């Protein structure tokens, strides 16, 4: 298994290009199942999760080609052969559950294994099921699979979600595009990836309004057609690399970054003493003077502080002046990076969903283990700021969500290399 060797090397300076959003691409790809005509995505990130979704769509009979070094994904669901998403693929990645809504809408039936993915909590699918049932689907859980059918087709309805789940919003919106009549989805998630999905669905002929707010209205249409769509910038990759100069010092420009994607996160960095400004080509981040100051963080659905940046922010707080409290409200069990950061000399106490971090002047390099996608990159950030060498093992987690991480960080002066394992 490969590992990543990081050696603390002082301030970082230069530019880092930000890729298209993994989480947007993973919901845009299943949208191909809604139409017989081709859907092409540009600005796609080159990640193992995208390969997993490709394999899943191909297992359903879709044609999926990766062009221009993986940055363009051309898909056609003209002649699908299966409506079953198998456990062997779904267990690798929770976002596989996003084929449920589209398959059900187009074929009136779908069988989808309950998902796997990062081990960061129970992550059930009850909110997806409740929303699709509101549209008239009958769904049963048998042998680890959700068996869904809608013999007379889906019908528009007013539905209020108990919690603004990102995936459930995406599944329900996709399903409603082909339902009869109007669907009003209340307490919908507002993440930029949902706005991106709706923009793409609209290009395919869907009639949707209200995306980005907590009420989305979908007027069902008989069919959707082909489209080409550019995947939105990855705000989590953006936020992660914004932390690189924050933790190491220096000044880095994030190409393609936009403030609107990371407003609450940028506000926290500003409060910690890190300057964030928009430039013509993206955003510039620089540490103002000396050590960053401790700030408290509470993770919340968008536009709040993203849970997917909590681990990386914790790495920064490990080196801050003062004590910060990080409260995780989206996923239970999402502090698995904390004991690894402690191995590097961090002072962290975890009680339930709250971590209290007292900053230390310097972290020390150590062998550490990645436990999930965002945890893995938080250990790399900590390693960049630490004295000596840090080896991060189990980097397959990293490959799920960060393309060319070594190349991107080397480009701004980091000392980082990938060590090939057996
Ligand atoms: C998406 C993102 C993930 C991010 C998360 C929250 C993708 C591919 N992944 O995941 O990176 O961390 O949003 O911003 O876009 N829940 C239920 N029942 C459900 C669905 C969810 O209880 O039916 C719970 C989950 O266990 C979790 C919370 O709701 O505690 C948030 O989940 P959700 O918003 O659905 O996240 P995902 O779509 O899985």
PDB file of C-alpha atoms and ligand atoms in Angstrom, residues 22-23 26 94-95 122-128 163-168 170 191 307-308 330-332 334, ligand 1:
ATOM      1  CA  UNK A  22     -15.968  15.431  -6.494  1.00  0.00           C
ATOM      2  CA  UNK A  23     -19.319  15.676  -4.736  1.00  0.00           C
ATOM      3  CA  UNK A  26     -20.818  12.154  -8.202  1.00  0.00           C
ATOM      4  CA  UNK A  94     -21.913   5.946  -0.267  1.00  0.00           C
ATOM      5  CA  UNK A  95     -22.647   8.258  -3.214  1.00  0.00           C
ATOM      6  CA  UNK A 122     -24.194   5.314  10.659  1.00  0.00           C
ATOM      7  CA  UNK A 123     -25.296   7.217   7.542  1.00  0.00           C
ATOM      8  CA  UNK A 124     -28.661   5.587   6.922  1.00  0.00           C
ATOM      9  CA  UNK A 125     -30.921   6.233   3.910  1.00  0.00           C
ATOM     10  CA  UNK A 126     -34.233   6.848   5.657  1.00  0.00           C
ATOM     11  CA  UNK A 127     -34.506  10.426   4.378  1.00  0.00           C
ATOM     12  CA  UNK A 128     -34.026   9.277   0.771  1.00  0.00           C
ATOM     13  CA  UNK A 163     -33.072  17.064   8.052  1.00  0.00           C
ATOM     14  CA  UNK A 164     -31.511  18.840   5.055  1.00  0.00           C
ATOM     15  CA  UNK A 165     -29.609  15.811   3.740  1.00  0.00           C
ATOM     16  CA  UNK A 166     -27.480  16.512   0.683  1.00  0.00           C
ATOM     17  CA  UNK A 167     -27.847  13.079  -0.912  1.00  0.00           C
ATOM     18  CA  UNK A 168     -31.570  12.794  -0.185  1.00  0.00           C
ATOM     19  CA  UNK A 170     -30.267  15.119  -4.855  1.00  0.00           C
ATOM     20  CA  UNK A 191     -25.102  23.096  -0.977  1.00  0.00           C
ATOM     21  CA  UNK A 307     -18.087  19.089   8.051  1.00  0.00           C
ATOM     22  CA  UNK A 308     -15.772  18.108   5.179  1.00  0.00           C
ATOM     23  CA  UNK A 330     -23.304  16.474  10.946  1.00  0.00           C
ATOM     24  CA  UNK A 331     -21.615  13.122  11.567  1.00  0.00           C
ATOM     25  CA  UNK A 332     -21.037  11.269  14.796  1.00  0.00           C
ATOM     26  CA  UNK A 334     -15.849  12.111  12.782  1.00  0.00           C
TER      27      UNK A 334
HETATM   28  C1  LIG B   1     -22.646  14.564   1.338  1.00  0.00           C
HETATM   29  C2  LIG B   1     -21.220  14.616   0.861  1.00  0.00           C
HETATM   30  C3  LIG B   1     -20.259  14.455   2.044  1.00  0.00           C
HETATM   31  C4  LIG B   1     -20.578  15.507   3.116  1.00  0.00           C
HETATM   32  C5  LIG B   1     -22.063  15.466   3.496  1.00  0.00           C
HETATM   33  C6  LIG B   1     -22.464  16.570   4.460  1.00  0.00           C
HETATM   34  C7  LIG B   1     -21.396  13.675  -1.372  1.00  0.00           C
HETATM   35  C8  LIG B   1     -21.071  12.580  -2.283  1.00  0.00           C
HETATM   36  N1  LIG B   1     -20.999  13.556  -0.104  1.00  0.00           N
HETATM   37  O1  LIG B   1     -22.844  13.282   1.895  1.00  0.00           O
HETATM   38  O2  LIG B   1     -18.922  14.631   1.563  1.00  0.00           O
HETATM   39  O3  LIG B   1     -19.805  15.234   4.268  1.00  0.00           O
HETATM   40  O4  LIG B   1     -22.866  15.600   2.304  1.00  0.00           O
HETATM   41  O5  LIG B   1     -22.136  17.814   3.942  1.00  0.00           O
HETATM   42  O6  LIG B   1     -21.961  14.678  -1.765  1.00  0.00           O
HETATM   43  N2  LIG B   1     -28.663  11.037   7.136  1.00  0.00           N
HETATM   44  C9  LIG B   1     -29.691  10.306   7.672  1.00  0.00           C
HETATM   45  N3  LIG B   1     -30.565   9.695   6.824  1.00  0.00           N
HETATM   46  C10 LIG B   1     -30.455   9.798   5.462  1.00  0.00           C
HETATM   47  C11 LIG B   1     -29.402  10.566   4.928  1.00  0.00           C
HETATM   48  C12 LIG B   1     -28.519  11.167   5.792  1.00  0.00           C
HETATM   49  O7  LIG B   1     -29.824  10.176   8.896  1.00  0.00           O
HETATM   50  O8  LIG B   1     -31.285   9.232   4.746  1.00  0.00           O
HETATM   51  C13 LIG B   1     -27.702  11.685   8.064  1.00  0.00           C
HETATM   52  C14 LIG B   1     -26.297  11.146   7.867  1.00  0.00           C
HETATM   53  O9  LIG B   1     -26.085   9.975   8.618  1.00  0.00           O
HETATM   54  C15 LIG B   1     -25.455  12.306   8.348  1.00  0.00           C
HETATM   55  C16 LIG B   1     -26.272  13.527   7.935  1.00  0.00           C
HETATM   56  O10 LIG B   1     -27.590  13.051   7.725  1.00  0.00           O
HETATM   57  O11 LIG B   1     -25.338  12.280   9.732  1.00  0.00           O
HETATM   58  C17 LIG B   1     -25.753  14.218   6.695  1.00  0.00           C
HETATM   59  O12 LIG B   1     -25.837  13.349   5.605  1.00  0.00           O
HETATM   60  P1  LIG B   1     -26.061  13.857   4.102  1.00  0.00           P
HETATM   61  O13 LIG B   1     -26.292  15.317   4.079  1.00  0.00           O
HETATM   62  O14 LIG B   1     -27.079  12.967   3.472  1.00  0.00           O
HETATM   63  O15 LIG B   1     -24.654  13.562   3.482  1.00  0.00           O
HETATM   64  P2  LIG B   1     -24.297  12.727   2.188  1.00  0.00           P
HETATM   65  O16 LIG B   1     -25.204  13.116   1.063  1.00  0.00           O
HETATM   66  O17 LIG B   1     -24.158  11.299   2.520  1.00  0.00           O
END
